[in-house]
Coordinates of C-alpha atoms in Angstrom, one line a residue:
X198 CA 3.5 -36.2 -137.2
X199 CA 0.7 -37.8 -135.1
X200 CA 2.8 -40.4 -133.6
X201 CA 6.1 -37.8 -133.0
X202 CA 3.7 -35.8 -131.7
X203 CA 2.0 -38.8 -129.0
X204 CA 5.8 -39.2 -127.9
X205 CA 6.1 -35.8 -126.6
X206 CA 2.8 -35.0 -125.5
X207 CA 2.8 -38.0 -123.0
X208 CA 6.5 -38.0 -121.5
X209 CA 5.1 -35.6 -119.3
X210 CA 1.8 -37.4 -117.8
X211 CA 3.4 -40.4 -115.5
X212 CA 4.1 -37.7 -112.9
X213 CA 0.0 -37.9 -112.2
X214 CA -0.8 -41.3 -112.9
X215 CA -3.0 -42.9 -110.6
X216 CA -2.5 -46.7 -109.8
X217 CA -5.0 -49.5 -109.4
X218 CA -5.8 -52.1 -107.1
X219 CA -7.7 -55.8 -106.7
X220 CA -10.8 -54.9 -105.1
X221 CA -11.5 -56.8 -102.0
X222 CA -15.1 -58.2 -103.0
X223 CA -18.0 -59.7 -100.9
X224 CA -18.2 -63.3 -99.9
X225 CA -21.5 -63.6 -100.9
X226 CA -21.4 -61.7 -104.7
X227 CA -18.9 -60.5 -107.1
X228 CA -18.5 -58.4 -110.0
X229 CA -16.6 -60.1 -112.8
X230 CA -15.9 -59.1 -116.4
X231 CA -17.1 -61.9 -118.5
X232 CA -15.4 -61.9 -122.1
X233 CA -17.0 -63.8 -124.9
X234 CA -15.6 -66.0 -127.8
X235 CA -17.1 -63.9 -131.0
X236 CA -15.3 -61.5 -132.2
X237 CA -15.9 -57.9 -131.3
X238 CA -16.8 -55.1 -133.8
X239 CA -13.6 -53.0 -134.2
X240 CA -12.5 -56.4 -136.1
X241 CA -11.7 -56.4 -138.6
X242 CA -9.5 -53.5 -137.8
X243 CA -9.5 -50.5 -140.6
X244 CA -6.0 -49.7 -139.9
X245 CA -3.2 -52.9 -139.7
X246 CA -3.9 -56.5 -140.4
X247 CA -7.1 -57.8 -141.3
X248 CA -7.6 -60.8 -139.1
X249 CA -8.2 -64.1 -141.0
X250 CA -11.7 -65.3 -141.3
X251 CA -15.5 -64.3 -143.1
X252 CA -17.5 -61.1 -141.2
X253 CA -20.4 -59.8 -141.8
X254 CA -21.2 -56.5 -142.1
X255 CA -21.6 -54.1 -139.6
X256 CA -25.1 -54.2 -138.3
X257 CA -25.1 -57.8 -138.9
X258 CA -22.7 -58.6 -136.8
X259 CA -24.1 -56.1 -133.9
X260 CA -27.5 -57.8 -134.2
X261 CA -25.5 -61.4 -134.1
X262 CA -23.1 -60.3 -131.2
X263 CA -26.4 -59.0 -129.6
X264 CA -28.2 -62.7 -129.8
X265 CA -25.0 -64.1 -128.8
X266 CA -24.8 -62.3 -125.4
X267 CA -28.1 -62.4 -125.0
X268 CA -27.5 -66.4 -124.6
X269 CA -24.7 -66.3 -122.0
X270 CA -26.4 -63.5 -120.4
X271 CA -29.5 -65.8 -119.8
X272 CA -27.2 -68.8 -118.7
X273 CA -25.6 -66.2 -116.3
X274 CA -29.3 -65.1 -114.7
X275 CA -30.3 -69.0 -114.3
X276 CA -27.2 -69.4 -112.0
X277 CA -28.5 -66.7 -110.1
X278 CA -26.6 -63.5 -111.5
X279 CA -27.5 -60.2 -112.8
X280 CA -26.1 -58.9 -116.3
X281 CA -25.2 -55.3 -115.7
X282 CA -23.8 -54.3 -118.4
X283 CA -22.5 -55.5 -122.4
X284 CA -19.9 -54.3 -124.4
X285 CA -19.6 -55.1 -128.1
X286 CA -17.2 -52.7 -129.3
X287 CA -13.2 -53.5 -128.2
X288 CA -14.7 -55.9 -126.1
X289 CA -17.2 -58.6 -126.6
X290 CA -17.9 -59.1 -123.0
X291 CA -20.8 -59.0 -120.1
X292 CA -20.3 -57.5 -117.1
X293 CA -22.0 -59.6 -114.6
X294 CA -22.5 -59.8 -110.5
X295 CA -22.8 -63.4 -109.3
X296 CA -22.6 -65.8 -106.2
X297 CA -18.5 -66.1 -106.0
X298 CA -19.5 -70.2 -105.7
X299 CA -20.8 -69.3 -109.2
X300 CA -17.7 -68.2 -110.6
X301 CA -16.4 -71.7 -112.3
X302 CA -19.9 -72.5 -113.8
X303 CA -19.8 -69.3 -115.4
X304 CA -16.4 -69.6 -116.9
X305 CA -17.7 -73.1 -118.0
X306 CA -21.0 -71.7 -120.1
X307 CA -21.0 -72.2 -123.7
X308 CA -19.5 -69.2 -125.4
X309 CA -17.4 -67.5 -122.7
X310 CA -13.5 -67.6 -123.2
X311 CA -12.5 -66.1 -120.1
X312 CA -13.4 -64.7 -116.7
X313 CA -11.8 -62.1 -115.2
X314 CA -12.6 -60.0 -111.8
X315 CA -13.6 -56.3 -112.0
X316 CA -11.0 -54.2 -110.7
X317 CA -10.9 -51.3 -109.4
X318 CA -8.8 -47.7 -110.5
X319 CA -7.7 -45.5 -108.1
X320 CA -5.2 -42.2 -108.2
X321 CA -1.9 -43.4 -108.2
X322 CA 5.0 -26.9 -116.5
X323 CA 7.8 -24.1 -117.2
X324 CA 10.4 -26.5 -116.8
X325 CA 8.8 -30.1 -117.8
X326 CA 7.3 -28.7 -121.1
X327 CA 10.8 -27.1 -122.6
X328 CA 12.4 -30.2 -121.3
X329 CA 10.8 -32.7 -123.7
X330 CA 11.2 -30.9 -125.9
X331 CA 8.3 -29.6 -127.0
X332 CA 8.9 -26.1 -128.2
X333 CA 11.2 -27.4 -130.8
X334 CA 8.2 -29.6 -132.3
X335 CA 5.9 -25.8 -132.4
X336 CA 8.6 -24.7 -134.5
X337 CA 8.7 -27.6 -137.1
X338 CA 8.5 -26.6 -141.0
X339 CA 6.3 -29.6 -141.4
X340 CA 2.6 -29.1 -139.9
X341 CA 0.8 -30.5 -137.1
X342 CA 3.9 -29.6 -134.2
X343 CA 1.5 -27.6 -132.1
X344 CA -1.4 -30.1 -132.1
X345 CA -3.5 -28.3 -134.8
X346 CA -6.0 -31.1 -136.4
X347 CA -5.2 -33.9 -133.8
X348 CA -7.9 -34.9 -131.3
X349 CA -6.5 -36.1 -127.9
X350 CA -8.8 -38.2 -125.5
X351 CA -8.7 -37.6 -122.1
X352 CA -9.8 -40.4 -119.8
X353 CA -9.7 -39.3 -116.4
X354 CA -12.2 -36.9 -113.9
X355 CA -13.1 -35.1 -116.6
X356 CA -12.0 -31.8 -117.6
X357 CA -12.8 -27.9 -116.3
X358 CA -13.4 -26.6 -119.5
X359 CA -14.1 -23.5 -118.0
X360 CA -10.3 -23.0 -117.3
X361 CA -8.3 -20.1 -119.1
X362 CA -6.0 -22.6 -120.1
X363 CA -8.4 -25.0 -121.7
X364 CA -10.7 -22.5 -123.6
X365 CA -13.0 -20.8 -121.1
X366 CA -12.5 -17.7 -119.0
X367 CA -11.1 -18.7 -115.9
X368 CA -14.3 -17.4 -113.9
X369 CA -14.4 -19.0 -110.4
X370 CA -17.9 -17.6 -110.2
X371 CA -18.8 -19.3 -113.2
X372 CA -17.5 -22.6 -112.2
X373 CA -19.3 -22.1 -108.9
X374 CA -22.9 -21.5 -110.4
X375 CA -21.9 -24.5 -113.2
X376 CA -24.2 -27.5 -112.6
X377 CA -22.2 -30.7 -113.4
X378 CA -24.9 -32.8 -114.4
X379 CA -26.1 -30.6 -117.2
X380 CA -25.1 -28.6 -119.8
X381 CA -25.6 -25.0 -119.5
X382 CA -26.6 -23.0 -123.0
X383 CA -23.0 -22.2 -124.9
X384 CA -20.7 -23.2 -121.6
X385 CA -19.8 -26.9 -123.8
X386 CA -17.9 -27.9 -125.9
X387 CA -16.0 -25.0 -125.9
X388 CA -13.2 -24.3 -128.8
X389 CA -10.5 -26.5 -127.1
X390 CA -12.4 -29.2 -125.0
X391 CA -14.7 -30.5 -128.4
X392 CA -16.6 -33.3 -126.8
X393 CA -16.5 -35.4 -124.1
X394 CA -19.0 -37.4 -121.5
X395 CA -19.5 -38.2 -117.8
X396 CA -19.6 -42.1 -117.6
X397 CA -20.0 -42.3 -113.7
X398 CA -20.5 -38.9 -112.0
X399 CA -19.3 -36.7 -109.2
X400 CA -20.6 -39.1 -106.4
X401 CA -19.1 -42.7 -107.8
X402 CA -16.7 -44.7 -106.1
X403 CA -16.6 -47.7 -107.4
X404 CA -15.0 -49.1 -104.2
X405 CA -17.6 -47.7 -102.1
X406 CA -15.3 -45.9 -99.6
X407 CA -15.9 -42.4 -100.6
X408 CA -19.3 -42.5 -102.7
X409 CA -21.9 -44.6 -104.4
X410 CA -20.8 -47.5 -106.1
X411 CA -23.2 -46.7 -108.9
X412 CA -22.8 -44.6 -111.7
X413 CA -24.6 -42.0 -112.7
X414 CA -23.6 -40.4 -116.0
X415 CA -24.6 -37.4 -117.4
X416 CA -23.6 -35.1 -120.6
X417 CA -21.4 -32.8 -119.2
X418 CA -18.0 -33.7 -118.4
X419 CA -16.7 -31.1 -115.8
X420 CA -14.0 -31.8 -113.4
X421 CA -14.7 -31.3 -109.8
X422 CA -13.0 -28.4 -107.5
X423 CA -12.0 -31.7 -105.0
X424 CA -10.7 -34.0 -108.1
X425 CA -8.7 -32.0 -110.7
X426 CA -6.5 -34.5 -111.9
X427 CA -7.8 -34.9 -115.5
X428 CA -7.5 -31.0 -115.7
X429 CA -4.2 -31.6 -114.7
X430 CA -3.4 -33.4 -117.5
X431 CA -5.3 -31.9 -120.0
X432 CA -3.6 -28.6 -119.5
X433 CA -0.4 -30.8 -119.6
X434 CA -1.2 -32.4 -123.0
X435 CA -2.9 -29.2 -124.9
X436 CA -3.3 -26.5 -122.7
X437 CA -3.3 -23.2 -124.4
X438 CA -1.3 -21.5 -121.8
X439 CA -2.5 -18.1 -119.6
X440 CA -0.3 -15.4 -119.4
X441 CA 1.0 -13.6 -115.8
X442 CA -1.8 -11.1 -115.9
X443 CA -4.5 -13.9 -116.2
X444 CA -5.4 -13.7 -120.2
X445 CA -5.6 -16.7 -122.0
X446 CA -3.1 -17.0 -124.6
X447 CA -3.6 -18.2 -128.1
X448 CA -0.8 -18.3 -129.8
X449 CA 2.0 -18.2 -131.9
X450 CA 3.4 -21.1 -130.5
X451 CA 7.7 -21.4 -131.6
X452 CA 10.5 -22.4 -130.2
X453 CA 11.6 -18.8 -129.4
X454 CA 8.4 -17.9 -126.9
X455 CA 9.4 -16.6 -123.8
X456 CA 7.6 -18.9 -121.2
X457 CA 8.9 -16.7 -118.1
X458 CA 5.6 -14.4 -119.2
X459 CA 3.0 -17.0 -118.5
X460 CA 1.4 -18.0 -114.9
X461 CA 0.4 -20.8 -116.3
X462 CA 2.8 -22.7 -119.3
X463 CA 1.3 -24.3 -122.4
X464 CA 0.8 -27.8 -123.1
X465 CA 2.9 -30.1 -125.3
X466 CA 0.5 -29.5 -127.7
X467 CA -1.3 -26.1 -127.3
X468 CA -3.0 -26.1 -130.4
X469 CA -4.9 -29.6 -129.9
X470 CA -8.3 -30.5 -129.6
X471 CA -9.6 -32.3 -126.5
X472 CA -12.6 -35.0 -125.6
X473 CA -13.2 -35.3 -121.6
X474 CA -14.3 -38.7 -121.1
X475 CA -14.6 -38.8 -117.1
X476 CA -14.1 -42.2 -115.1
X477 CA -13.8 -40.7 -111.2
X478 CA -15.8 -38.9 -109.5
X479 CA -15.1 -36.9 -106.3
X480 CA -12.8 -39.4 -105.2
X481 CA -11.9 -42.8 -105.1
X482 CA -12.0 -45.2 -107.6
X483 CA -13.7 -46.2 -110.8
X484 CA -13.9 -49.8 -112.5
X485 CA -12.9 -51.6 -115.5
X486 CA -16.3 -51.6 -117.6
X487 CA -15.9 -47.9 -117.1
X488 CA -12.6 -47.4 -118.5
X489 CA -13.7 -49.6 -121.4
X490 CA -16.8 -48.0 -121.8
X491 CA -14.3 -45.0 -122.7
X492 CA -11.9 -46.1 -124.5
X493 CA -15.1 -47.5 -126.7
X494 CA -16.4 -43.6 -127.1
X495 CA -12.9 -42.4 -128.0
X496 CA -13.3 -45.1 -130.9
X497 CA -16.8 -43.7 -131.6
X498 CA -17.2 -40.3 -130.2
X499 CA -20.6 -39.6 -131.7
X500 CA -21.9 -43.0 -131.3
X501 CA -23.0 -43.6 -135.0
X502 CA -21.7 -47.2 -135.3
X503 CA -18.9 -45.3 -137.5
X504 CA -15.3 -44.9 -136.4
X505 CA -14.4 -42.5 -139.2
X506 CA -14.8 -39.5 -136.4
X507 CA -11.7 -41.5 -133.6
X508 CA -10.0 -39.7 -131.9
X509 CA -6.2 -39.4 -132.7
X510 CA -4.5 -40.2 -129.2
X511 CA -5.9 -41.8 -126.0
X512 CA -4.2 -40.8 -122.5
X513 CA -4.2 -42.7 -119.6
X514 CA -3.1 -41.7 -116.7
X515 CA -4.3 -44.8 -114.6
X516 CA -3.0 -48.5 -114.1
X517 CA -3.2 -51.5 -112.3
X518 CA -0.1 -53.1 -110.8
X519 CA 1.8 -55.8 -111.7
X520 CA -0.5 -56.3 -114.7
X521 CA 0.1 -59.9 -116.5
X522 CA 1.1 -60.3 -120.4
X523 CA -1.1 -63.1 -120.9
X524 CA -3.4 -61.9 -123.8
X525 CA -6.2 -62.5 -122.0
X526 CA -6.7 -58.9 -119.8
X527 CA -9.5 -56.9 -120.4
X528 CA -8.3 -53.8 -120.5
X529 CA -4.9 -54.7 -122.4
X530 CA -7.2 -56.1 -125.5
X531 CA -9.1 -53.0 -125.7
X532 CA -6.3 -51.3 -125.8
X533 CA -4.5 -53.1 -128.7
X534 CA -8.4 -53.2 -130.6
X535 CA -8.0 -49.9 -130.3
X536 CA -4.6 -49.1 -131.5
X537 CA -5.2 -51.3 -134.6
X538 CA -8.0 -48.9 -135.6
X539 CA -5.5 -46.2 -135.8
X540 CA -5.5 -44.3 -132.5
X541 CA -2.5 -44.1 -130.6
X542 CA -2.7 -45.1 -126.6
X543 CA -0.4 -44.0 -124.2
X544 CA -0.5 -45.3 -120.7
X545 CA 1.4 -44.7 -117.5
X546 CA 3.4 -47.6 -116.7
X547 CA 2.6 -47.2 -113.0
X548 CA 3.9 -45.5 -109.4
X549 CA 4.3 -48.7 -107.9
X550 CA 7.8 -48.2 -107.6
X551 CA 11.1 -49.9 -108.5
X552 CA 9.9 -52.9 -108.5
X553 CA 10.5 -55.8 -110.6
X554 CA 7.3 -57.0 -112.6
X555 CA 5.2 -54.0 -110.9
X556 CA 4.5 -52.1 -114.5
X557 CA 0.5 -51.5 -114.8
X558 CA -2.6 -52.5 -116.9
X559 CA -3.4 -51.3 -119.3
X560 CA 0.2 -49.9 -119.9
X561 CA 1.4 -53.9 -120.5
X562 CA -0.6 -53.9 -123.3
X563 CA 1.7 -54.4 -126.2
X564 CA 0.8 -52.2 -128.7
X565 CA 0.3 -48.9 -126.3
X566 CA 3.1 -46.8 -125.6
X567 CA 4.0 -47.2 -122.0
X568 CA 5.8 -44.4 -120.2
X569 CA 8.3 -44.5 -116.7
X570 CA 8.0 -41.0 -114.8
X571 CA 11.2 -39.3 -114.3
X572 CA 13.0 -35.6 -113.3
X573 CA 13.2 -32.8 -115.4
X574 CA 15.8 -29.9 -114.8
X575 CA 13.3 -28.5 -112.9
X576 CA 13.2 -30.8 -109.9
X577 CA 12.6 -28.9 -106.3
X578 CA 12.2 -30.4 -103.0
X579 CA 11.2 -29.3 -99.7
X580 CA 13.7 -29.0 -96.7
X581 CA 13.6 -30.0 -92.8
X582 CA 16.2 -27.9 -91.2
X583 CA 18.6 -29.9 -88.6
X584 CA 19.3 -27.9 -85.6
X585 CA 21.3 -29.8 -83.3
X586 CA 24.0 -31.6 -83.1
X587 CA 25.8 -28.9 -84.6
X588 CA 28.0 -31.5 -86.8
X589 CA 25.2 -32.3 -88.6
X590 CA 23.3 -29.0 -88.7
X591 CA 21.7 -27.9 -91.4
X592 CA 19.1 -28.5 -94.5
X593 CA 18.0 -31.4 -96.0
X594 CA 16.1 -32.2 -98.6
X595 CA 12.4 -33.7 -98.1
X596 CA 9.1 -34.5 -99.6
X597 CA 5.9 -33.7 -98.1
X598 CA 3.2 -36.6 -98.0
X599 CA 0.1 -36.5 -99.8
X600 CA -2.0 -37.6 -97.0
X601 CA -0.6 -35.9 -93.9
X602 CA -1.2 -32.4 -92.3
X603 CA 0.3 -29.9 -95.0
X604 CA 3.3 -27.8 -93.1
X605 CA 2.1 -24.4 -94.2
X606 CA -1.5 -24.9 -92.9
X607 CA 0.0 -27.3 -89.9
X608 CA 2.9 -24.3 -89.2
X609 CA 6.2 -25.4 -87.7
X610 CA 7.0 -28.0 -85.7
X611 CA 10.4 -28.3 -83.5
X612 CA 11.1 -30.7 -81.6
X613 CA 14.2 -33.8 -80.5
X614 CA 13.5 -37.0 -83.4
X615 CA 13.3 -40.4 -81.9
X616 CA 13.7 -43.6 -83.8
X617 CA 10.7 -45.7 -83.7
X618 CA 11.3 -49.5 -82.2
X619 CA 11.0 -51.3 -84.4
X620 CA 12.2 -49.3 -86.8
X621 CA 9.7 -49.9 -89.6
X622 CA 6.4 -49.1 -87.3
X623 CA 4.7 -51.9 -88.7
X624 CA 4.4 -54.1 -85.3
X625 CA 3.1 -52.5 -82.5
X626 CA 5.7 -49.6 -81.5
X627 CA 7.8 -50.7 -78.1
X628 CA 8.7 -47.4 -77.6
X629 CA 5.1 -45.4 -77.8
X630 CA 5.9 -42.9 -74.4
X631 CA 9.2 -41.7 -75.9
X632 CA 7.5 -40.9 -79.1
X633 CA 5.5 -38.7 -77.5
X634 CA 6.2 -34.7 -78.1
X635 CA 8.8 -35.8 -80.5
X636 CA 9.3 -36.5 -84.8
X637 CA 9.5 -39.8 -85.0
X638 CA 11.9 -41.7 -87.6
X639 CA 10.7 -44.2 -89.8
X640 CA 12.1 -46.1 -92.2
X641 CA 10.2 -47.1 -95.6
X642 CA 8.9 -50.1 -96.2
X643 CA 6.7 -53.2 -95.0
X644 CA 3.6 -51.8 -94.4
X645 CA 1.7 -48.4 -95.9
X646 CA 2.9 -44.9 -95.1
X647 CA -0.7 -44.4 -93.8
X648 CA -0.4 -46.7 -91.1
X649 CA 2.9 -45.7 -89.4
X650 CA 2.0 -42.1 -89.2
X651 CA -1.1 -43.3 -88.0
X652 CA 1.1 -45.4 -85.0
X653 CA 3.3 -43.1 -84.5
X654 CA 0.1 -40.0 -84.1
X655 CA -1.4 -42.6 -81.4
X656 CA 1.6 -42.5 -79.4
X657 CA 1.4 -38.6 -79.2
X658 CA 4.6 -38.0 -82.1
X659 CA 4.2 -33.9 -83.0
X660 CA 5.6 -35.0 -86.7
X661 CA 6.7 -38.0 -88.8
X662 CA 10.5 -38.3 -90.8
X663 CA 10.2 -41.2 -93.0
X664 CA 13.7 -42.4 -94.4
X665 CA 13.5 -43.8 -98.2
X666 CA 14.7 -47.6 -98.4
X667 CA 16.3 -46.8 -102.1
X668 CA 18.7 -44.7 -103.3
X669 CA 17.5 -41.6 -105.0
X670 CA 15.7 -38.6 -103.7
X671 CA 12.6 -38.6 -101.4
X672 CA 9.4 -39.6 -102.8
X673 CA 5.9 -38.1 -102.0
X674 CA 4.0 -40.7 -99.5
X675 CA 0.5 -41.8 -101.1
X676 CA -2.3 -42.4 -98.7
X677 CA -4.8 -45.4 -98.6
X678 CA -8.5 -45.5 -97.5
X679 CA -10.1 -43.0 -95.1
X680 CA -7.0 -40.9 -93.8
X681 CA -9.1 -37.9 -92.5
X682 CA -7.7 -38.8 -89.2
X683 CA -3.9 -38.1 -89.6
X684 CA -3.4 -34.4 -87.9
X685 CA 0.6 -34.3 -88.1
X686 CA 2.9 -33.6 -90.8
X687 CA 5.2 -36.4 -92.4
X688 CA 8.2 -35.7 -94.3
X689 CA 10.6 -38.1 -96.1
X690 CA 14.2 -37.7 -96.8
X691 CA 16.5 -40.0 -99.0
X692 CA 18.4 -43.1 -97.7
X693 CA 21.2 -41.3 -97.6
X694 CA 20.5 -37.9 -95.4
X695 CA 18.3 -40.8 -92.9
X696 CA 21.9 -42.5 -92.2
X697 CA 23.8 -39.4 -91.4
X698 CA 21.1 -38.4 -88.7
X699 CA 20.4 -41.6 -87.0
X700 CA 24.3 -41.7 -86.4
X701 CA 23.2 -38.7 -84.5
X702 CA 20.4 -40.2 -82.3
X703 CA 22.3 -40.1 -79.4
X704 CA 23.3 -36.7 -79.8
X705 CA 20.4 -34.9 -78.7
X706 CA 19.0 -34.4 -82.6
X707 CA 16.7 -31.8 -83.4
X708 CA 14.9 -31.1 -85.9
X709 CA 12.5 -28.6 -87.2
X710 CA 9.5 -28.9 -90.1
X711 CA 8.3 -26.4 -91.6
X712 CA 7.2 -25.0 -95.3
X713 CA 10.5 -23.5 -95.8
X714 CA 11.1 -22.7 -99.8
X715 CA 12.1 -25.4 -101.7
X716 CA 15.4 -26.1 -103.1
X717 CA 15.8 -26.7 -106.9
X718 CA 17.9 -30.0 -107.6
X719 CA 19.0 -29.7 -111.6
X720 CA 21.6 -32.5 -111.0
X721 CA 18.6 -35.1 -110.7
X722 CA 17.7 -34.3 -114.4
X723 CA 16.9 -37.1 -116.4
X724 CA 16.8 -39.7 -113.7
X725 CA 14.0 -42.5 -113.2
X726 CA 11.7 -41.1 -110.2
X727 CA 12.1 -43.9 -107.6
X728 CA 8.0 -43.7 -107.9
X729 CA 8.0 -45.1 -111.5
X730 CA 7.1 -48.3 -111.7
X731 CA 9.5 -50.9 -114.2
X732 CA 8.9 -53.9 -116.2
X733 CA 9.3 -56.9 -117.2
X734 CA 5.7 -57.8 -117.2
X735 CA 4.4 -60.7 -116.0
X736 CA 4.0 -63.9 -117.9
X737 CA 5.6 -63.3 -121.6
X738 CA 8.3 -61.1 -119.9
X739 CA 8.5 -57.8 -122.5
X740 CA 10.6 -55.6 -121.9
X741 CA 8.4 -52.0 -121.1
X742 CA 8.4 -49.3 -120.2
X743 CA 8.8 -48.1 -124.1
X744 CA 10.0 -44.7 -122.9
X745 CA 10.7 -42.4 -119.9
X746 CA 10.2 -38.8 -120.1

């Protein structure tokens, strides 16, 4: 039931996945992830094949593993580095800083099997939860359908246990007044979120842009008011659902339960218990030893040296791009550790886009189960209204950007649209004064979204329509870096509706954006998100993602 129950609980998680880049790193020092040749404590695995070979027992091998690092770590400090952290766990592995001349010699020392740079993570219900299916698995004869008994691990910001939906009251107050670097008496766990930890705290970055690149952890896992995304999810995966007039609601869950009553839906599995492991902070990023660091407490939540008390599933909503099936990434063998212990892993397989090879670490990790975001029947977008030339008059479907001015707090903007030259706004624009007053047209691609709204705001454009380079419907436009100084609203509309107006250009087209209602679009239903990223993966070529949902 566990594993039925993984499939439906995660179709639904892709849409929030955060992707991952390479770090740009100092000249002068790097962080690298420095993986050793013994073999790690979660082997030999309790649950699939018993690797061949004589091991000792438990505490044994932690004190051997311990001397064995302790050797390479020594080797690392004579070449000038600094040991900053060890795993022993999924990993056997150092995480070091050194001089990036260094870099060979350390990949050289007795004992180490492979080096491997730090990189860094970054973030890339009514209708979705009936659509997977999941009310049919409440109303199963067998047990388990609504989650009761399974433990889901949640490895993201962190969770707001405090939430209606995720067994607190749903006070804003409270959450106010709640200190997030302790524990208040009786405010955690509560009777949904059992366990959980801060790894890095509110402040961490681990790129630097947007906090402190060290971590500070702490016991108390609670999302932040400017994060939210691991709430997101856990209220996705187990939420217990809070009715229109703001009471929690706790049950019975079946196939026949009216959803229309609730403000906000239950999860795939309402009835589930859930650990917050947090990883972000605030914003920005977070960093491989941290992730591992998790997904080592999901396979020891009390820390005992024990894995009898695993959790049952492991999400995560994060990934690197174009991650390589080479056997040797970090991340992917934790991953595959982990599943052979018995816990099931789900990862997001990336919103890199449809892109060949672009599917994400940890999600190429062949034994998690790797998941492509697509519609439901309730897909809605946004319109821009065409007012002029009348031929072409009319609505059109859109998608507001992540990182530009949001139209209902911007208000309207009308005004003629001008194709940028070139068209892309990746070279310096040739036509900056006509831009200026007007919505400028873009089309996708090249360069980030971030820096031709930015171009086109320097020449004095009022708004920004991008035009998608794929087929499909218009995608949301991530940000990247500091974007706190775009002040316009950008829209974008699909390949198809940017054709039919810049056939118009030279009609005196006009356009208005505003927050008009959105427009439901149940014919997309069941198609691949053009954000999804798609396999193979690199180097052994699987074919993933496993499923799309």
């Amino acid at each position: 039931m566990i594993s039925r129950l993984a499939v439906l609980l995660f179709l639904l998680i892709p849409w929030c996945a955060w992707a991952a880049r390479l770090p740009g790193s100092s000249a002068a020092e790097v962080r690298l992830i420095v993986v050793l040749q013994g073999i790690p404590l979660a082997e030999p695995a309790t649950a699939g094949v018993r690797p061949a070979g004589v091991f000792l027992p438990w505490p044994t091998r932690k004190l051997q593993l311990a001397a064995e690092q302790e050797a390479v770590a020594q080797e690392v400090i004579a070449l000038g580095g600094v040991v900053d952290e060890r795993f022993d766990t999924l990993l056997n592995a150092l995480v070091v800083r050194i001089p990036s001349g260094r870099i060979a010699a350390v990949g050289a020392l007795k004992g180490v099997r492979s080096v491997h740079p730090e990189r860094h993570f970054s973030r890339a219900l009514e209708t979705s939860v009936p659509w997977v299916g999941a009310p049919r698995a409440w109303s199963l004869t067998t047990a388990g359908g609504t989650g009761a008994g399974v433990k889901i691990a949640i490895i993201d910001s962190g969770i707001d246990y405090l939430h209606a939906s995720l067994g607190g009251q749903g006070n804003p107050e409270a959450f106010a007044a709640n200190n997030p670097t302790t524990i208040e008496v009786g405010s955690f766990p509560t009777r949904r979120v059992a366990g959980g930890w801060d790894f890095v705290g509110d402040n961490y970055d681990s790129s630097g842009a947007s906090g402190s690149t060290t971590a500070r952890p702490d016991p108390d896992p609670l999302d932040t008011f400017a994060n939210g995304h691991g709430t997101h999810v856990a209220a996705i995966a187990a939420g217990n659902g809070v009715l229109s007039n703001g009471v929690p609601y706790l049950g019975p869950y079946t196939a026949s339960l009216d959803l229309s009553r609730f403000g906000v839906g239950p999860g795939v599995a309402p009835e589930a218990s859930l650990f917050a492991y947090k990883v972000f902070g605030a914003a920005g990023s977070s960093a491989t030893s941290i992730i591992v660091r998790a997904l080592e407490r999901s396979l020891d939540p009390n820390q005992d040296g024990n894995f009898a008390d695993r959790v049952d599933v492991v999400n995560l909503s994060l990934g690197s791009p174009f991650g390589v099936m080479d056997g040797r990434d970090p991340e992917a063998e934790a991953v595959n550790r982990l599943v052979r212990q018995g816990v099931i892993v789900v990862a997001s397989a990336g919103n890199s886009g449809n892109t060949f090879y672009s599917l994400s670490s940890p999600g190429i990790a062949n034994r998690a189960i790797t998941v492509a975001n697509s519609l439901d029947n309730g897909a809605a977008f946004s319109t821009i209204k065409v007012l002029s030339p009348a031929s072409v008059a009319g609505d059109y479907a859109c998608a507001e950007g992540v990182f530009t001015v949001p139209l209902a707090e911007h208000g309207p903007v009308t005004a003629p649209v001008v194709l940028t030259d070139p068209a892309l706004a990746c070279d310096p624009l040739l036509n900056g004064p006509a831009l200026a007053g007007k919505i400028a047209l873009i089309d996708r691609g090249t360069c980030f979204f971030v820096d031709k709204v930015r171009a086109v705001q320097n020449a004095g454009a009022v708004g920004v329509i991008v035009v998608n380079n794929v087929d499909g419907p218009p995608i949301e436009m991530g940000g990247r870096g500091d974007t706190s100084d775009i002040r316009i609203p950008g829209v974008m509309i699909s390949q198809l509706d940017g054709i039919i107006l810049k056939g118009q250009l030279g009609n005196g087209l006009t356009a208005t954006l505003d927050a008009f209602a959105a427009v439901g679009r149940p014919e997309l239903a069941d198609q691949i998100s053009d954000t999804s990223a798609r396999g193979p993966g690199v180097g052994h070529g699987r074919l993933k993602p496993d499923l799309a949902g």
